[in-house]
mmCIF file of C-alpha atoms (C1' of nucleotides) in Angstrom:
data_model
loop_
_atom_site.group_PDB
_atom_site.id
_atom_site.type_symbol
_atom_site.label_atom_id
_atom_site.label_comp_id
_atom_site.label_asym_id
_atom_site.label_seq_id
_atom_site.Cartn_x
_atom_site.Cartn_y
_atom_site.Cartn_z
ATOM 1 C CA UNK Z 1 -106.301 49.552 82.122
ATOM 2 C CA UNK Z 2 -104.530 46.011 83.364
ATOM 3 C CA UNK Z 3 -106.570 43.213 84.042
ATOM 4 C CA UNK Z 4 -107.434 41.767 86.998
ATOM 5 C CA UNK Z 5 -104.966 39.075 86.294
ATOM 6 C CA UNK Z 6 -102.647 41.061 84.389
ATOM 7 C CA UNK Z 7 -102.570 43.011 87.726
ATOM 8 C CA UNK Z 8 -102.129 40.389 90.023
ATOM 9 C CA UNK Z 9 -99.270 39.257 87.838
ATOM 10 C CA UNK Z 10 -97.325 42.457 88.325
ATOM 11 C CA UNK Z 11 -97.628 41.798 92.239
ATOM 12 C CA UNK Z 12 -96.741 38.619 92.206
ATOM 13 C CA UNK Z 13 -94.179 38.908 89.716
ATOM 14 C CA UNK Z 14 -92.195 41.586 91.944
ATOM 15 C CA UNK Z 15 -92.618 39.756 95.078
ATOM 16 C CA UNK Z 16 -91.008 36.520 93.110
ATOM 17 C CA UNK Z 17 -88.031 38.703 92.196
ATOM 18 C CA UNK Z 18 -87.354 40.423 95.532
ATOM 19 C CA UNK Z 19 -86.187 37.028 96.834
ATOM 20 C CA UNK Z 20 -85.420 34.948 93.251
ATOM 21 C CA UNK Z 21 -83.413 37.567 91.636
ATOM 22 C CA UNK Z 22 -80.249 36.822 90.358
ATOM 23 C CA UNK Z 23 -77.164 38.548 91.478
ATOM 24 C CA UNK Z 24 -74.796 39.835 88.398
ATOM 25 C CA UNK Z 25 -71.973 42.632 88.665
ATOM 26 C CA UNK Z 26 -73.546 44.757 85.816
ATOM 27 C CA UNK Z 27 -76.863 44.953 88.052
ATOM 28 C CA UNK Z 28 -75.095 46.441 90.949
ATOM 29 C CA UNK Z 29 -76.280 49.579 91.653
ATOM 30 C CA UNK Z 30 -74.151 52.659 90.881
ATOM 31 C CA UNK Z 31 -73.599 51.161 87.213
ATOM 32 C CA UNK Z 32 -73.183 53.474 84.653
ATOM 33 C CA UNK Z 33 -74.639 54.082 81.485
ATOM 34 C CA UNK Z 34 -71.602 52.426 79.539
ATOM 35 C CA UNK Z 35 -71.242 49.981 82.387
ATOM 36 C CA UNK Z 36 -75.227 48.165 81.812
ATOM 37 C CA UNK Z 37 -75.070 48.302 77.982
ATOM 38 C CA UNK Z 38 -71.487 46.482 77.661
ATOM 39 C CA UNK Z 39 -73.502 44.285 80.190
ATOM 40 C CA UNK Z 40 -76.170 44.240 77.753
ATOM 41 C CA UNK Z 41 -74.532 44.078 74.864
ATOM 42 C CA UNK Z 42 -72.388 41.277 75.671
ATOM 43 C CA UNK Z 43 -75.713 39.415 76.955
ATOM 44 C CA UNK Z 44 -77.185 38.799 73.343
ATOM 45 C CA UNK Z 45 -76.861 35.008 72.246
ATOM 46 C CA UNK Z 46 -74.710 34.536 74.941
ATOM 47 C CA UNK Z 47 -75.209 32.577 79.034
ATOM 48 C CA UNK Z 48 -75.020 35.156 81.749
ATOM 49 C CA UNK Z 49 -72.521 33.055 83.198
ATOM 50 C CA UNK Z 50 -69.878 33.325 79.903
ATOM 51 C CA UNK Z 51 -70.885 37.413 80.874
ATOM 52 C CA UNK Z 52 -69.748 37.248 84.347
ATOM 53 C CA UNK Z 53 -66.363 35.336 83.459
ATOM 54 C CA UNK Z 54 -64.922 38.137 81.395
ATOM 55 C CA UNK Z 55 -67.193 41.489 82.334
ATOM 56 C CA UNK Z 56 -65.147 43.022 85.263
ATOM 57 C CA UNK Z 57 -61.527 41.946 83.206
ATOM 58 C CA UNK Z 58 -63.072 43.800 80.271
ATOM 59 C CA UNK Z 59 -64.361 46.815 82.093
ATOM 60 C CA UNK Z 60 -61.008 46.937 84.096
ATOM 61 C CA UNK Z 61 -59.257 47.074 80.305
ATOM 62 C CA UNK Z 62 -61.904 49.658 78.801
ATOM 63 C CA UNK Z 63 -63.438 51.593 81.994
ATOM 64 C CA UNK Z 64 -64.768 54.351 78.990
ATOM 65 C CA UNK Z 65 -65.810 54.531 75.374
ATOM 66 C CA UNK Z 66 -63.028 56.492 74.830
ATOM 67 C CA UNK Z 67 -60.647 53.859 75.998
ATOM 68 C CA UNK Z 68 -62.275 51.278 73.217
ATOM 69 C CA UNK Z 69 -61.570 54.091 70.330
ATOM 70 C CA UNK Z 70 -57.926 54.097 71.353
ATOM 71 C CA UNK Z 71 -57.734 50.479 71.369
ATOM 72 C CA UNK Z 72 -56.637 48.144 68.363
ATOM 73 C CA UNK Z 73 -59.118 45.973 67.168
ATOM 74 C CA UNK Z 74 -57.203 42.681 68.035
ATOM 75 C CA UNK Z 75 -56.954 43.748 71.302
ATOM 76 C CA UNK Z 76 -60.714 44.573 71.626
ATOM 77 C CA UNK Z 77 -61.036 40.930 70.419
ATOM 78 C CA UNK Z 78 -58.944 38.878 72.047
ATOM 79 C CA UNK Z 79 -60.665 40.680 75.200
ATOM 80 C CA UNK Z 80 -63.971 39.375 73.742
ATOM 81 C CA UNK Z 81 -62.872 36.426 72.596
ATOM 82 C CA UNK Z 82 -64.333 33.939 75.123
ATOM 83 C CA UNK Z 83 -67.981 35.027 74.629
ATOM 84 C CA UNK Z 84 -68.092 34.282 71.317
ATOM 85 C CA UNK Z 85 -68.879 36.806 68.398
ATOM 86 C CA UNK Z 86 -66.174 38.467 68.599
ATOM 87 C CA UNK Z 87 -65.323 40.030 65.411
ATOM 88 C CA UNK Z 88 -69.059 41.263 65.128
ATOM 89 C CA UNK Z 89 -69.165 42.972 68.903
ATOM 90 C CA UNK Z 90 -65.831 44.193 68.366
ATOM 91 C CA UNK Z 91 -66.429 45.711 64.977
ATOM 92 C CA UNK Z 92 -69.642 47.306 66.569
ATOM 93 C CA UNK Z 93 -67.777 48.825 69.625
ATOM 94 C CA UNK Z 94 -64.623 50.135 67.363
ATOM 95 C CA UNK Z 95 -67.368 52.097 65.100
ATOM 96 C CA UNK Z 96 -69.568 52.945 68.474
ATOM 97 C CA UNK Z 97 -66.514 54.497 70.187
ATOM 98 C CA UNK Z 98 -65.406 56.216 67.028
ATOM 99 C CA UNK Z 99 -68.805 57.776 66.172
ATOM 100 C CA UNK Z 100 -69.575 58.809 70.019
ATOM 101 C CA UNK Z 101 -68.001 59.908 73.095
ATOM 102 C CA UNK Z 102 -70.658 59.517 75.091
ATOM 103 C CA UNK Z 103 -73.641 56.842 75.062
ATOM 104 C CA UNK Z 104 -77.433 58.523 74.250
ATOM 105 C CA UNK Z 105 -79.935 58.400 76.676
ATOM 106 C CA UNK Z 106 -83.283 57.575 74.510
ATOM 107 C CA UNK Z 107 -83.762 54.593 72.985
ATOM 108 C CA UNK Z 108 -84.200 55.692 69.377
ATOM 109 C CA UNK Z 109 -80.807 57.094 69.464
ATOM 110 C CA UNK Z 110 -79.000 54.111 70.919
ATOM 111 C CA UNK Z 111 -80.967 51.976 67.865
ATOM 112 C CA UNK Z 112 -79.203 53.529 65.655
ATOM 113 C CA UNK Z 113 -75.594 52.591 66.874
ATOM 114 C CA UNK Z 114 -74.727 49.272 65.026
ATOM 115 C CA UNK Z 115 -75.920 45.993 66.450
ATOM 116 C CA UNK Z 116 -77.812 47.953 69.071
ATOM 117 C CA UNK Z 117 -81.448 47.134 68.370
ATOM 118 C CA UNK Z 118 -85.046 47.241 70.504
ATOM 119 C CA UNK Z 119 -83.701 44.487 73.460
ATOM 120 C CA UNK Z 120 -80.219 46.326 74.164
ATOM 121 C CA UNK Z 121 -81.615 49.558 73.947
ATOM 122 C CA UNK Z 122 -84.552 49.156 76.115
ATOM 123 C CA UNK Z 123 -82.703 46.682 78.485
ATOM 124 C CA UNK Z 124 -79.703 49.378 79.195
ATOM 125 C CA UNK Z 125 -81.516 52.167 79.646
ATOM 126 C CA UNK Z 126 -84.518 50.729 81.900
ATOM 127 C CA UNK Z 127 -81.418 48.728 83.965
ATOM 128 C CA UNK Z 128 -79.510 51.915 84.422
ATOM 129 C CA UNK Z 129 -82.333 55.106 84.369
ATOM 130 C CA UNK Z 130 -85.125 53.091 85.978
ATOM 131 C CA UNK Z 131 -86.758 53.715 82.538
ATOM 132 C CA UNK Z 132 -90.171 52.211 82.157
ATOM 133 C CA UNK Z 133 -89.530 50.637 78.576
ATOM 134 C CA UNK Z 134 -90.570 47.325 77.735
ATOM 135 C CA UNK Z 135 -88.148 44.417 77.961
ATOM 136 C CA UNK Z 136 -88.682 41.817 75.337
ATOM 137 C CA UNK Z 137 -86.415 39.265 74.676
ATOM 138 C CA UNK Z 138 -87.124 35.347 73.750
ATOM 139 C CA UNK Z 139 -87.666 34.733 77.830
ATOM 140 C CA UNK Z 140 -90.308 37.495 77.916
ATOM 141 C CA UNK Z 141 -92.383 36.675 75.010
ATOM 142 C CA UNK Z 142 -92.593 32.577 76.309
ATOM 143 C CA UNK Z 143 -93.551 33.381 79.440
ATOM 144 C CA UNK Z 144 -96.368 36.291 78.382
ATOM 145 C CA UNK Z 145 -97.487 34.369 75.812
ATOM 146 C CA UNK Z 146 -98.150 31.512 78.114
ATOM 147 C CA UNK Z 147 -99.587 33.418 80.883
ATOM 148 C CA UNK Z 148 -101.496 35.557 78.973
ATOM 149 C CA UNK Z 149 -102.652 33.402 76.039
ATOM 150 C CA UNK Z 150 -105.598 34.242 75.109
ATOM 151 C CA UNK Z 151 -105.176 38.117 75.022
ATOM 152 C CA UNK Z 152 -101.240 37.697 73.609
ATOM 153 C CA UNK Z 153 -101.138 39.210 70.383
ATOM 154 C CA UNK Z 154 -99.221 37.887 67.208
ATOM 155 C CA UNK Z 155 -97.234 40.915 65.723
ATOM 156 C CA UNK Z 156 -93.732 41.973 67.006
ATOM 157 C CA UNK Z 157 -95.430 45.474 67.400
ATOM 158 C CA UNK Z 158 -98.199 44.587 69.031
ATOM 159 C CA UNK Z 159 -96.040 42.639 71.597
ATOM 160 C CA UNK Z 160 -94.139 45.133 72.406
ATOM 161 C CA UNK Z 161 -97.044 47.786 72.807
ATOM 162 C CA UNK Z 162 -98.564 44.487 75.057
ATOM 163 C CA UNK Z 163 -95.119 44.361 77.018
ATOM 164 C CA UNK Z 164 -95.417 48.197 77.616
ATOM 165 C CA UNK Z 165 -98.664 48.166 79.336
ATOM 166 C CA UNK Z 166 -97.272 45.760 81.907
ATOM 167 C CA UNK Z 167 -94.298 47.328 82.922
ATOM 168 C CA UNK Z 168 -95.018 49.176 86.343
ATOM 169 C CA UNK Z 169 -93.183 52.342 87.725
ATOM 170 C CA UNK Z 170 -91.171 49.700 89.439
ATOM 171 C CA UNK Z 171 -89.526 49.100 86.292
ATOM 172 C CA UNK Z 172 -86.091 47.655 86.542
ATOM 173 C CA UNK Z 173 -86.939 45.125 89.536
ATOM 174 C CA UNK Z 174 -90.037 44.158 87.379
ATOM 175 C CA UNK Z 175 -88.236 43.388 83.785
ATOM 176 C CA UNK Z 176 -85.594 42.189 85.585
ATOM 177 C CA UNK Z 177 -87.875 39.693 87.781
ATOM 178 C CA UNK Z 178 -89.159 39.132 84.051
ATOM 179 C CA UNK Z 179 -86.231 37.437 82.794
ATOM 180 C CA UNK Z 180 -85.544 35.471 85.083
ATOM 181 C CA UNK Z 181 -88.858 34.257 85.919
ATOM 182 C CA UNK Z 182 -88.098 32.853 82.188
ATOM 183 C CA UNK Z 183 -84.825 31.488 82.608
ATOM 184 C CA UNK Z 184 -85.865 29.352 85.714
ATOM 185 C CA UNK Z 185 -89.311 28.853 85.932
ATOM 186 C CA UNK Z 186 -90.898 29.590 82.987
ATOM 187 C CA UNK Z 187 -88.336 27.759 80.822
ATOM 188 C CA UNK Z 188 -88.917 25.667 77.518
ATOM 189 C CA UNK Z 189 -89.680 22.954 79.532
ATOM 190 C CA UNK Z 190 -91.773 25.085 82.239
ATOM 191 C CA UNK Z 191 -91.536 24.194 85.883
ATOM 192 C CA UNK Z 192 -95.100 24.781 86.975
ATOM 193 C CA UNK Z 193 -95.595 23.156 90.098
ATOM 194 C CA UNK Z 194 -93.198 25.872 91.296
ATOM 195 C CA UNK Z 195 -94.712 28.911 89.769
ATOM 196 C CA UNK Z 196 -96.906 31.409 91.100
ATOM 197 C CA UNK Z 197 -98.900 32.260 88.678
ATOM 198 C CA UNK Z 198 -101.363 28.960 88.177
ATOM 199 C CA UNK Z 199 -104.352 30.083 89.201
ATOM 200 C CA UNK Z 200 -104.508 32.553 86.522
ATOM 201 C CA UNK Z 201 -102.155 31.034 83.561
ATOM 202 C CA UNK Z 202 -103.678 30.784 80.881
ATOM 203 C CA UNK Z 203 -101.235 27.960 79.696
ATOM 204 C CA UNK Z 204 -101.261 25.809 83.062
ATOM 205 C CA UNK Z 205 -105.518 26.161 83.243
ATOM 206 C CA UNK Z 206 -105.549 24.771 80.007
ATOM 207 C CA UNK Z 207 -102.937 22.138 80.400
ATOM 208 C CA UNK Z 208 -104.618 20.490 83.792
ATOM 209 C "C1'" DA S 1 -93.280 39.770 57.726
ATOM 210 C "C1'" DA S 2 -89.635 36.714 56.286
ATOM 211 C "C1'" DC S 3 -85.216 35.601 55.864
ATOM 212 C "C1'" DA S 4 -80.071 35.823 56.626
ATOM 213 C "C1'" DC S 5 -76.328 36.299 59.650
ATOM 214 C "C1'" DG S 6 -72.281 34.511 62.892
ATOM 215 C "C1'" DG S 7 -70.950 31.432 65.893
ATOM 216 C "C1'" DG S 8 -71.715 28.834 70.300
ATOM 217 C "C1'" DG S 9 -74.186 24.729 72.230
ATOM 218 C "C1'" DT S 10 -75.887 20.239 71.875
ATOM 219 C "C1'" DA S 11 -77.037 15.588 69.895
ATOM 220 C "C1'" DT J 1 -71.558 16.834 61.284
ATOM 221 C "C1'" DA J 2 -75.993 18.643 61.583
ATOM 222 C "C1'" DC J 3 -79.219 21.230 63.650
ATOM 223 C "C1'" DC J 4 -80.924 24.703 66.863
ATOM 224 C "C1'" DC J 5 -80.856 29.059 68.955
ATOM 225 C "C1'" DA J 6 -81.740 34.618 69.807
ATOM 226 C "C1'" DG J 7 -81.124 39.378 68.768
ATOM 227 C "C1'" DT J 8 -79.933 42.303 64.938
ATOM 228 C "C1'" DG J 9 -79.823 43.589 60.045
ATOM 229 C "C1'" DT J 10 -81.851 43.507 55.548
ATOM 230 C "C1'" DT J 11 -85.296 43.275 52.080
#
DNA sequence: AACACGGGGTA
DNA sequence: TACCCAGTGTT
Protein backbone atom coordinates (compact mmCIF):
# COMPACT_ATOMS: atom_id res chain seq x y z
CA UNK A 1 0.00 0.00 0.00
CA UNK A 2 1.31 3.81 -0.98
CA UNK A 3 1.03 6.40 1.40
CA UNK A 4 -1.08 9.06 1.53
CA UNK A 5 1.72 11.22 0.38
CA UNK A 6 3.43 8.74 -1.58
CA UNK A 7 0.03 8.75 -3.41
CA UNK A 8 -0.48 12.19 -3.85
CA UNK A 9 3.01 12.29 -5.28
CA UNK A 10 2.16 9.94 -8.12
CA UNK A 11 -0.78 12.46 -9.05
CA UNK A 12 0.99 15.25 -8.90
CA UNK A 13 3.98 13.94 -10.37
CA UNK A 14 2.01 12.92 -13.71
CA UNK A 15 0.12 16.04 -13.92
CA UNK A 16 3.75 17.96 -13.70
CA UNK A 17 4.91 15.86 -16.65
CA UNK A 18 1.87 16.12 -18.95
CA UNK A 19 2.80 19.78 -19.46
CA UNK A 20 6.83 19.83 -18.26
CA UNK A 21 7.92 16.92 -20.22
CA UNK A 22 10.67 17.17 -22.36
CA UNK A 23 10.46 16.49 -26.00
CA UNK A 24 13.42 14.02 -27.38
CA UNK A 25 13.31 11.98 -30.80
CA UNK A 26 13.95 8.59 -29.00
CA UNK A 27 10.61 9.28 -26.91
CA UNK A 28 8.51 9.60 -29.95
CA UNK A 29 6.10 7.17 -30.06
CA UNK A 30 6.38 4.30 -32.57
CA UNK A 31 10.14 3.78 -31.32
CA UNK A 32 11.38 0.53 -31.45
CA UNK A 33 12.95 -1.70 -29.20
CA UNK A 34 16.55 -1.02 -30.72
CA UNK A 35 15.50 2.55 -31.35
CA UNK A 36 14.91 3.50 -27.07
CA UNK A 37 17.94 1.47 -25.89
CA UNK A 38 20.58 3.16 -28.42
CA UNK A 39 18.59 6.16 -26.90
CA UNK A 40 19.32 4.76 -23.65
CA UNK A 41 22.40 3.57 -24.03
CA UNK A 42 23.91 6.56 -25.40
CA UNK A 43 22.18 8.54 -22.37
CA UNK A 44 24.61 7.13 -19.59
CA UNK A 45 27.21 9.87 -18.38
CA UNK A 46 26.26 11.80 -21.12
CA UNK A 47 23.64 15.51 -21.56
CA UNK A 48 20.51 14.68 -23.45
CA UNK A 49 21.38 17.41 -25.57
CA UNK A 50 25.06 15.73 -26.82
CA UNK A 51 22.12 12.62 -27.47
CA UNK A 52 19.98 14.60 -29.67
CA UNK A 53 23.01 16.07 -31.80
CA UNK A 54 24.11 12.74 -33.16
CA UNK A 55 20.94 10.15 -32.45
CA UNK A 56 18.92 10.47 -35.76
CA UNK A 57 22.63 10.64 -37.93
CA UNK A 58 23.46 7.45 -36.05
CA UNK A 59 20.18 5.67 -36.43
CA UNK A 60 20.07 6.84 -40.15
CA UNK A 61 23.79 4.95 -40.40
CA UNK A 62 22.69 1.76 -38.26
CA UNK A 63 18.67 1.58 -38.60
CA UNK A 64 19.28 -2.41 -37.15
CA UNK A 65 21.57 -4.47 -34.99
CA UNK A 66 22.44 -6.21 -37.84
CA UNK A 67 23.70 -3.17 -39.60
CA UNK A 68 26.24 -2.48 -36.41
CA UNK A 69 27.65 -6.30 -36.83
CA UNK A 70 28.49 -5.50 -40.43
CA UNK A 71 30.08 -2.36 -39.56
CA UNK A 72 33.92 -1.78 -38.78
CA UNK A 73 34.65 -0.71 -35.52
CA UNK A 74 36.22 2.71 -36.57
CA UNK A 75 33.31 3.45 -38.27
CA UNK A 76 31.01 2.61 -35.28
CA UNK A 77 33.34 5.11 -33.51
CA UNK A 78 33.87 7.86 -35.35
CA UNK A 79 29.85 7.76 -35.47
CA UNK A 80 30.05 7.89 -31.63
CA UNK A 81 32.68 9.93 -31.34
CA UNK A 82 31.07 13.23 -30.22
CA UNK A 83 29.35 11.76 -27.12
CA UNK A 84 32.22 10.72 -25.63
CA UNK A 85 33.10 7.01 -24.62
CA UNK A 86 33.47 5.90 -27.58
CA UNK A 87 35.71 3.02 -27.65
CA UNK A 88 33.72 1.52 -24.59
CA UNK A 89 29.99 1.94 -26.34
CA UNK A 90 31.41 0.89 -29.47
CA UNK A 91 33.17 -2.17 -28.17
CA UNK A 92 29.79 -3.00 -26.35
CA UNK A 93 27.60 -2.62 -29.54
CA UNK A 94 30.26 -4.63 -31.91
CA UNK A 95 29.97 -7.68 -29.24
CA UNK A 96 25.96 -6.88 -28.73
CA UNK A 97 25.35 -7.11 -32.51
CA UNK A 98 27.61 -10.09 -32.87
CA UNK A 99 26.09 -12.14 -30.00
CA UNK A 100 22.29 -11.15 -30.99
CA UNK A 101 20.12 -10.41 -33.80
CA UNK A 102 17.51 -9.28 -32.04
CA UNK A 103 17.30 -7.24 -28.60
CA UNK A 104 15.51 -9.39 -25.43
CA UNK A 105 12.52 -8.26 -24.04
CA UNK A 106 13.06 -8.91 -20.06
CA UNK A 107 15.29 -7.15 -18.22
CA UNK A 108 17.47 -9.95 -16.86
CA UNK A 109 18.35 -10.84 -20.32
CA UNK A 110 19.27 -7.40 -21.57
CA UNK A 111 21.68 -7.26 -18.12
CA UNK A 112 23.57 -9.57 -19.35
CA UNK A 113 24.64 -7.86 -22.71
CA UNK A 114 27.88 -5.87 -21.86
CA UNK A 115 27.59 -2.43 -20.35
CA UNK A 116 23.85 -2.94 -20.18
CA UNK A 117 23.10 -2.88 -16.46
CA UNK A 118 19.74 -2.18 -14.06
CA UNK A 119 19.18 1.78 -15.50
CA UNK A 120 19.43 0.83 -19.38
CA UNK A 121 17.62 -2.17 -19.00
CA UNK A 122 14.75 -0.96 -17.05
CA UNK A 123 14.76 2.51 -18.82
CA UNK A 124 14.43 0.79 -22.52
CA UNK A 125 12.09 -1.53 -21.88
CA UNK A 126 9.55 0.61 -19.60
CA UNK A 127 10.17 3.61 -22.51
CA UNK A 128 9.34 1.26 -25.29
CA UNK A 129 6.77 -1.74 -23.70
CA UNK A 130 5.08 0.58 -21.21
CA UNK A 131 6.79 -1.82 -18.71
CA UNK A 132 6.17 -0.99 -15.11
CA UNK A 133 9.94 -1.39 -13.94
CA UNK A 134 11.52 0.95 -11.75
CA UNK A 135 13.65 3.76 -13.14
CA UNK A 136 16.57 4.63 -10.97
CA UNK A 137 19.18 6.67 -12.01
CA UNK A 138 21.23 9.52 -9.91
CA UNK A 139 18.04 12.06 -10.70
CA UNK A 140 15.61 9.52 -9.19
CA UNK A 141 17.30 8.59 -6.07
CA UNK A 142 17.90 12.76 -5.16
CA UNK A 143 14.67 13.57 -5.66
CA UNK A 144 13.00 10.31 -3.63
CA UNK A 145 15.32 10.58 -1.16
CA UNK A 146 14.41 14.14 -0.56
CA UNK A 147 10.78 13.78 -0.82
CA UNK A 148 10.52 10.83 0.93
CA UNK A 149 13.21 11.11 3.63
CA UNK A 150 12.25 9.69 6.33
CA UNK A 151 10.89 6.34 4.86
CA UNK A 152 13.96 6.30 1.99
CA UNK A 153 15.91 3.38 2.61
CA UNK A 154 19.83 3.07 2.43
CA UNK A 155 20.63 -0.12 0.31
CA UNK A 156 20.76 -0.10 -3.56
CA UNK A 157 18.22 -3.05 -3.22
CA UNK A 158 16.05 -1.69 -1.08
CA UNK A 159 15.83 1.45 -3.35
CA UNK A 160 15.01 -0.13 -6.05
CA UNK A 161 12.26 -2.44 -4.38
CA UNK A 162 11.19 1.41 -2.88
CA UNK A 163 11.26 2.78 -6.60
CA UNK A 164 9.05 -0.24 -7.66
CA UNK A 165 6.23 0.39 -5.38
CA UNK A 166 5.85 3.87 -6.84
CA UNK A 167 5.74 3.27 -10.29
CA UNK A 168 1.95 3.35 -11.41
CA UNK A 169 0.37 1.47 -14.46
CA UNK A 170 1.04 4.76 -16.08
CA UNK A 171 4.51 3.82 -16.25
CA UNK A 172 6.48 5.46 -18.97
CA UNK A 173 4.80 9.08 -18.54
CA UNK A 174 5.50 8.58 -14.74
CA UNK A 175 9.46 7.57 -14.84
CA UNK A 176 9.75 9.72 -17.48
CA UNK A 177 8.03 12.79 -15.51
CA UNK A 178 10.62 11.29 -12.87
CA UNK A 179 13.65 12.35 -14.53
CA UNK A 180 12.98 15.25 -15.39
CA UNK A 181 11.33 16.45 -12.39
CA UNK A 182 15.20 15.84 -11.33
CA UNK A 183 16.93 17.48 -13.98
CA UNK A 184 14.91 20.81 -13.55
CA UNK A 185 13.38 21.07 -10.42
CA UNK A 186 14.67 18.83 -8.17
CA UNK A 187 18.30 19.51 -9.15
CA UNK A 188 21.52 19.60 -6.84
CA UNK A 189 20.72 22.89 -6.09
CA UNK A 190 16.75 22.25 -5.82
CA UNK A 191 14.37 24.88 -7.07
CA UNK A 192 11.65 24.64 -4.47
CA UNK A 193 9.65 27.57 -4.67
CA UNK A 194 8.65 26.03 -8.01
CA UNK A 195 7.89 22.53 -7.01
CA UNK A 196 4.80 20.87 -6.26
CA UNK A 197 5.45 18.76 -3.88
CA UNK A 198 6.11 21.15 -0.55
CA UNK A 199 3.48 20.47 1.41
CA UNK A 200 4.48 16.98 1.79
CA UNK A 201 8.51 16.98 1.19
CA UNK A 202 10.03 15.72 3.58
CA UNK A 203 13.26 17.75 2.65
CA UNK A 204 11.50 21.29 2.10
CA UNK A 205 9.28 20.74 5.71
CA UNK A 206 12.40 20.30 7.30
CA UNK A 207 14.37 22.97 5.60
CA UNK A 208 11.63 25.97 6.37
C1' DA B 1 29.19 -2.85 -0.02
C1' DA B 2 33.26 -0.66 -1.85
C1' DC B 3 36.06 0.43 -5.30
C1' DA B 4 37.70 1.04 -10.20
C1' DC B 5 36.82 2.45 -14.74
C1' DG B 6 36.85 5.94 -18.97
C1' DG B 7 36.39 10.21 -20.33
C1' DG B 8 33.66 14.60 -20.46
C1' DG B 9 32.75 18.91 -17.76
C1' DT B 10 34.14 22.46 -14.82
C1' DA B 11 37.12 25.37 -11.74
C1' DT C 1 45.86 20.39 -13.90
C1' DA C 2 42.85 18.63 -10.59
C1' DC C 3 38.68 17.19 -9.22
C1' DC C 4 33.92 15.69 -9.86
C1' DC C 5 30.48 13.01 -11.93
C1' DA C 6 27.08 8.58 -13.07
C1' DG C 7 26.18 4.02 -14.63
C1' DT C 8 28.51 -0.34 -15.17
C1' DG C 9 31.87 -3.90 -13.90
C1' DT C 10 34.52 -6.26 -10.47
C1' DT C 11 35.78 -8.08 -6.11
Amino acid sequence: MLSKAERRFQADLLEWGEENRREYPWRESDRTLYEVFIAEFFLTQTPADNVAAVYPKFLERFPTLDEISKASEDELIEAIEPLGFQNMRAGALKQISSARDHLPTEPESLMELPRVGQYVANATLCFTGDDRLPVLDRNVERVYSRVFRDTWPETEADQLTFTQRLVPDEARAYNLALLDFGALVCQTEPLCERCFANEYCVYFQESA
